Amino acid sequence: ESGRLGRPGWRNANVEFDADETGGRARLSLDKGALVFPGLFEQPEIALDGFATQLAWRVTPQAGAPSALEVTLTDTRFANADAQGELSTAHWRTGPGTGFARGARFPGQLDLGGRLSRGRAEAVARYLPLRLPERVRHYVEHAVSDGRVTEATFKVKGDLWDFPFALPSAAASAPGGKTATAAAPSGEFRITGKLQDVSLAYVPPAEPGTPPPWPPFTRVDAELIFDRSSMEIRNAQARLWGVELAKVNGGIRELHHPVLKLEGQARGPLADMLRFVNGSPVGGWIGHSLREATAGGTSDLKLALELPFEDLARSTAQGSLVLGGNDLRIGGSTPQLAGAKARIWDGLLLSAG
C-alpha cells in the first residue's frame, strides 16, 4: 500500500548466518553494494562503498496471536560518497497488536541511533525520510549546497506509525473558537549536524536556473537540527559578499506550514548592505528609493526576517542599521553626507504591504 514501508533488501552482499525456528544470527557485509529501503527515502536505494553489521533476530510464539519478532543490529558501520558513520543502537520489534496501525503488529517499534563522522552537506536532503513533508525535503535540497557535515547524530525511537512524532498538522477546534491542545505522539526523532563552509539559499529560486529572490549566504558554519516537525539553525556564522554575519539563529517551528524566521547581526561594508537591500524584496518595499545610493565605510546591522513559504508576499524584515562615520549619497544628484553618524531603521517593520 502507498505510504507504507516496504521490505528492506540489499545488493552485492555477503551473508553468513545460523538460524532455526526460534531465531538466528548473521554477519552481513557489502563491498560496493547497496541497501534498499522501499517507502523510507525518495530514492530507496543507497549505494555503499562499505557496510558491515552483526544481525540477530528472535521469534517468540504467542498464544492466539502471530509470533513476536525482534531484530537487533550491532557493530554496524557504513560509508559511501555522501557520509561515513556507525550505529550505536538498532533494535526493531513488532507491536503488541495485530494489523497495521498505531500499537499494531506493524509497522512496529524502532529504537535507532547513530553518528556520522563526515558528510556532504548538499546530500542531507537525500536522506530525509518521506514522512517529512515534501516541501521541506525539497527546500533543504535546493537551499543547501557545497560544504560539509563535520559531525552529526541521529535518533529515532517509538511506534513507527507515528513517525516523525509530531503534533497533528491541524489542531482540533474547541468550543468558543479556541484551538484545542493536543499532545504529540510519544516518540523521538532528532537529527543534529554541524555544517561547515556551506552555501545557503535560505529562499531558494522559484524555478531551476533562476536567481534566488533573496541573496544567499556563503561560508556558513552552523548547527542544523531537525526535531520532530521542526527545523532549527543555531549560532550560525556566514558571509554576504564582504559582510560578516554572526549569531544567526532561527528556523521553522512547524514544517507542515513552514515560516522561516532568522535573526542575527552583521558587520561590513555599507555598500554591500545597500546591495543586499536593492538585491532583495526589501528594495521594492521601500519603493527602490536606494537604487542609486552609494556608500563608503563599515557599518553594523541587526536584522530579523520572517519568510512564510506558502505566501512570500507576506514576508517581513525588521532591524537596525548603525552608521559610524560613513560617507553616504542617496542619489546621483543629492549631496554626499560625509562622516555620517546615525541609527537608521531602528526597529521599523518593513513588508510588501
XYZ file of C-alpha atoms in Angstrom:
353
model
C 0.000 0.000 0.000
C 1.220 3.509 -0.866
C 2.945 5.284 2.023
C 3.920 2.085 3.815
C 7.437 0.900 4.430
C 8.428 -1.990 2.185
C 10.692 -4.894 2.984
C 14.363 -3.818 3.163
C 16.817 -5.503 0.835
C 20.401 -5.385 -0.352
C 22.559 -5.789 -3.401
C 26.004 -7.375 -3.662
C 26.023 -8.569 -0.039
C 27.984 -11.312 1.702
C 25.912 -13.092 4.335
C 26.858 -15.790 6.846
C 24.065 -16.976 9.110
C 22.961 -19.617 11.595
C 19.207 -19.893 12.225
C 16.365 -22.105 13.405
C 12.653 -21.619 14.119
C 13.334 -19.521 17.230
C 15.710 -17.016 15.626
C 19.256 -16.714 14.487
C 22.393 -14.673 13.919
C 24.062 -13.381 10.793
C 27.068 -11.415 9.658
C 26.263 -9.071 6.791
C 28.781 -7.095 4.754
C 28.730 -5.173 1.498
C 31.582 -4.063 -0.709
C 30.466 -1.668 -3.461
C 26.878 -2.752 -2.886
C 23.610 -1.135 -1.822
C 20.858 -1.224 0.773
C 17.257 -0.755 -0.352
C 14.566 0.829 1.864
C 11.238 0.985 -0.045
C 8.943 3.703 1.301
C 11.578 5.280 3.550
C 13.506 7.605 1.228
C 12.568 9.314 -2.036
C 15.440 7.349 -3.635
C 15.055 3.960 -1.920
C 18.426 2.502 -2.938
C 21.506 3.734 -1.057
C 24.800 2.899 -2.759
C 27.522 1.971 -0.272
C 31.269 1.648 -0.599
C 31.261 -0.445 2.554
C 28.808 -1.762 5.146
C 29.175 -4.286 7.947
C 26.918 -5.402 10.784
C 26.110 -8.258 13.154
C 22.440 -9.206 12.924
C 20.380 -11.158 15.449
C 16.666 -11.978 15.393
C 14.263 -13.784 17.672
C 10.852 -15.368 17.048
C 8.680 -15.722 20.143
C 5.419 -17.736 19.833
C 2.312 -16.138 21.364
C -0.902 -17.941 22.217
C -3.735 -16.949 19.892
C -1.610 -14.410 18.003
C 1.212 -14.278 15.450
C 4.709 -14.746 16.833
C 6.510 -11.672 18.127
C 9.573 -10.673 16.103
C 12.691 -8.800 17.229
C 15.711 -7.736 15.191
C 18.911 -6.210 16.603
C 21.973 -4.873 14.788
C 25.344 -4.439 16.488
C 28.808 -3.309 15.375
C 27.267 -1.507 12.419
C 29.467 0.724 10.255
C 28.822 2.256 6.849
C 30.442 4.547 4.291
C 29.726 5.954 0.863
C 30.455 9.103 -1.130
C 27.957 11.083 0.984
C 28.809 10.064 4.538
C 30.608 7.774 6.932
C 29.305 6.670 10.294
C 28.130 3.989 12.669
C 25.046 2.895 14.592
C 25.099 2.931 18.372
C 21.616 1.414 18.743
C 19.471 -0.515 16.281
C 16.533 -2.553 17.595
C 13.161 -3.251 15.958
C 10.274 -5.349 17.223
C 6.659 -5.967 16.300
C 3.998 -4.092 18.208
C 1.622 -5.689 20.710
C -1.476 -5.617 18.490
C -2.447 -7.010 15.099
C -2.639 -5.481 11.639
C -1.061 -2.205 10.532
C -1.764 0.813 12.762
C -0.630 2.608 15.889
C 0.082 -0.028 18.531
C -0.447 -2.789 15.953
C 1.918 -5.554 14.925
C 3.254 -3.400 12.070
C 4.974 -1.084 11.344
C 6.342 -1.890 14.792
C 8.597 -0.228 17.367
C 12.059 1.103 16.473
C 14.985 2.280 18.590
C 17.697 3.575 16.251
C 20.636 5.851 16.995
C 23.974 6.650 15.438
C 26.525 9.227 14.408
C 28.311 10.484 11.311
C 31.990 11.349 11.331
C 31.803 13.080 7.947
C 29.244 14.007 5.322
C 28.457 16.168 2.303
C 26.104 18.979 3.273
C 24.325 19.060 -0.086
C 23.441 15.352 0.326
C 21.452 15.921 3.556
C 18.112 16.171 1.755
C 18.635 12.787 0.075
C 18.472 11.082 3.497
C 15.443 12.901 4.899
C 12.610 10.352 5.274
C 9.467 10.528 3.174
C 7.348 11.101 6.264
C 8.725 14.640 6.406
C 6.706 16.990 4.177
C 7.783 17.010 0.528
C 8.035 20.815 0.605
C 10.598 20.597 3.420
C 12.706 17.885 1.770
C 12.820 19.854 -1.465
C 13.540 23.073 0.431
C 16.650 21.539 2.023
C 17.660 20.078 -1.360
C 17.603 23.472 -3.093
C 18.686 25.632 -0.147
C 21.875 23.817 0.890
C 24.853 23.430 -1.423
C 28.586 22.931 -1.095
C 30.186 22.490 2.307
C 30.380 19.521 4.611
C 28.941 17.940 7.729
C 31.781 17.657 10.229
C 29.750 15.570 12.671
C 26.151 14.538 13.198
C 23.935 12.377 15.396
C 20.508 10.908 14.718
C 17.861 9.225 16.860
C 14.515 7.552 16.100
C 12.577 5.881 18.901
C 8.931 4.924 19.111
C 5.991 3.469 17.210
C 6.796 3.919 13.521
C 3.129 4.588 12.787
C 3.543 7.982 14.495
C 6.889 8.904 12.916
C 8.096 11.728 12.992
C 6.119 12.007 16.269
C 4.767 15.489 15.582
C 1.559 17.220 16.557
C -1.292 16.789 14.045
C -0.925 19.292 11.201
C -4.304 20.776 12.020
C -5.412 21.124 15.621
C -8.982 20.359 16.580
C -11.302 23.263 17.311
C -12.648 23.612 20.815
C -15.926 25.279 21.822
C -15.814 29.068 21.629
C -13.476 29.093 18.626
C -10.414 28.226 20.653
C -7.788 25.768 19.480
C -7.746 22.514 21.392
C -4.393 21.439 22.694
C -3.131 18.079 21.504
C -0.285 16.021 22.835
C 2.406 14.943 20.407
C 2.692 11.173 19.958
C 5.171 9.506 22.267
C 8.467 9.065 20.483
C 11.677 10.747 19.414
C 13.010 11.893 16.049
C 16.050 14.136 16.070
C 18.936 14.859 13.703
C 21.712 17.213 14.786
C 24.516 18.171 12.439
C 27.368 20.659 12.385
C 27.750 22.272 8.978
C 30.881 23.969 7.687
C 31.560 26.170 4.657
C 28.017 25.745 3.305
C 26.233 27.943 0.765
C 22.664 28.642 1.931
C 19.920 29.974 -0.331
C 17.501 30.455 2.561
C 14.826 31.335 -0.005
C 15.597 29.034 -2.962
C 14.833 30.054 -6.569
C 11.222 29.687 -7.652
C 12.374 27.904 -10.826
C 15.598 25.992 -11.576
C 18.168 28.190 -13.256
C 16.725 31.449 -11.935
C 18.402 33.565 -9.237
C 17.069 33.317 -5.675
C 14.835 36.240 -4.602
C 16.988 36.877 -1.511
C 20.799 36.983 -1.794
C 22.215 33.683 -0.458
C 24.719 33.348 2.366
C 28.116 31.746 1.764
C 30.747 30.153 4.017
C 28.053 29.204 6.520
C 29.117 27.437 9.718
C 26.119 26.386 11.801
C 24.348 23.712 13.774
C 21.298 22.324 11.957
C 18.677 20.441 13.963
C 15.584 18.531 12.893
C 13.422 17.737 15.931
C 10.151 16.007 15.154
C 8.418 18.502 12.816
C 10.731 21.475 13.333
C 13.999 22.687 11.837
C 16.396 24.922 13.768
C 19.537 26.835 12.801
C 21.777 27.639 15.758
C 24.640 30.070 16.217
C 25.422 30.404 12.528
C 28.239 32.439 11.045
C 28.263 33.364 7.373
C 29.286 35.854 4.725
C 27.255 38.011 2.386
C 29.851 39.396 -0.035
C 32.111 41.433 2.271
C 29.698 41.414 5.208
C 30.368 39.085 8.152
C 27.236 37.655 9.766
C 27.304 36.260 13.302
C 24.972 34.908 15.970
C 22.392 33.983 13.346
C 19.623 31.875 14.875
C 16.189 30.789 13.755
C 14.420 28.081 11.853
C 10.994 26.680 11.053
C 8.806 25.801 14.020
C 6.262 23.705 12.110
C 7.459 22.061 8.908
C 3.939 21.339 7.644
C 3.255 25.105 7.476
C 6.771 26.493 7.046
C 7.587 30.006 8.181
C 11.332 30.647 8.272
C 12.451 33.084 10.958
C 16.049 34.282 11.093
C 17.717 36.919 13.216
C 21.335 37.898 13.603
C 23.869 40.667 13.381
C 26.269 41.768 10.684
C 29.282 43.988 10.225
C 30.869 45.021 6.952
C 30.913 47.479 4.085
C 27.827 49.680 3.988
C 27.960 49.396 0.186
C 27.328 45.633 0.464
C 24.435 46.231 2.860
C 22.869 48.545 0.272
C 23.495 45.841 -2.314
C 21.530 43.402 -0.131
C 18.615 45.846 0.165
C 18.492 46.501 -3.580
C 19.006 42.818 -4.468
C 16.169 41.551 -2.247
C 12.429 42.280 -1.983
C 13.243 44.922 0.644
C 14.268 47.272 -2.188
C 10.757 47.083 -3.618
C 9.158 47.529 -0.210
C 10.817 50.947 0.113
C 9.968 51.992 -3.431
C 13.522 51.416 -4.734
C 14.490 54.649 -3.005
C 18.077 53.422 -2.506
C 18.622 52.121 -6.032
C 21.133 54.879 -6.846
C 22.616 55.185 -3.352
C 26.368 54.876 -2.853
C 28.243 54.482 0.401
C 31.663 54.036 1.932
C 32.911 52.738 5.236
C 31.861 49.964 7.603
C 28.524 49.667 9.398
C 26.731 47.409 11.890
C 23.364 45.829 11.207
C 20.877 43.842 13.255
C 18.307 42.058 11.138
C 15.286 39.806 11.655
C 13.489 38.141 8.740
C 10.147 36.306 8.697
C 9.506 34.403 5.469
C 6.258 32.385 5.125
C 6.986 29.968 2.272
C 3.308 29.455 1.480
C 2.911 33.208 0.841
C 6.247 35.000 0.445
C 4.396 38.239 -0.308
C 3.743 38.396 3.451
C 7.471 38.381 4.299
C 8.757 40.990 6.742
C 12.122 42.450 7.731
C 12.975 44.326 10.899
C 16.296 45.710 12.019
C 18.627 48.481 12.999
C 21.498 49.979 10.971
C 24.239 51.967 12.692
C 26.321 54.462 10.699
C 29.629 55.101 12.432
C 31.092 57.866 10.285
C 30.130 56.642 6.836
C 30.055 58.568 3.583
C 26.603 58.264 2.040
C 24.943 59.620 -1.088
C 21.236 58.760 -1.501
C 21.114 59.546 -5.240
C 23.279 60.760 -8.059
C 22.023 64.349 -7.790
C 21.987 64.585 -3.985
C 24.867 65.912 -1.903
C 27.128 63.462 -0.118
C 26.778 63.041 3.616
C 30.349 62.816 4.830
C 31.204 61.091 8.097
C 27.551 60.396 8.867
C 26.729 59.022 12.306
C 23.202 57.800 12.883
C 20.928 54.886 13.744
C 18.612 54.104 10.842
C 15.611 51.795 10.513
C 15.616 51.365 14.286
C 13.099 48.566 14.847
C 10.879 49.618 11.916
C 8.985 46.677 10.434
C 9.136 46.507 6.628
C 6.914 44.377 4.434
C 5.391 44.208 0.963
C 2.256 45.821 2.349
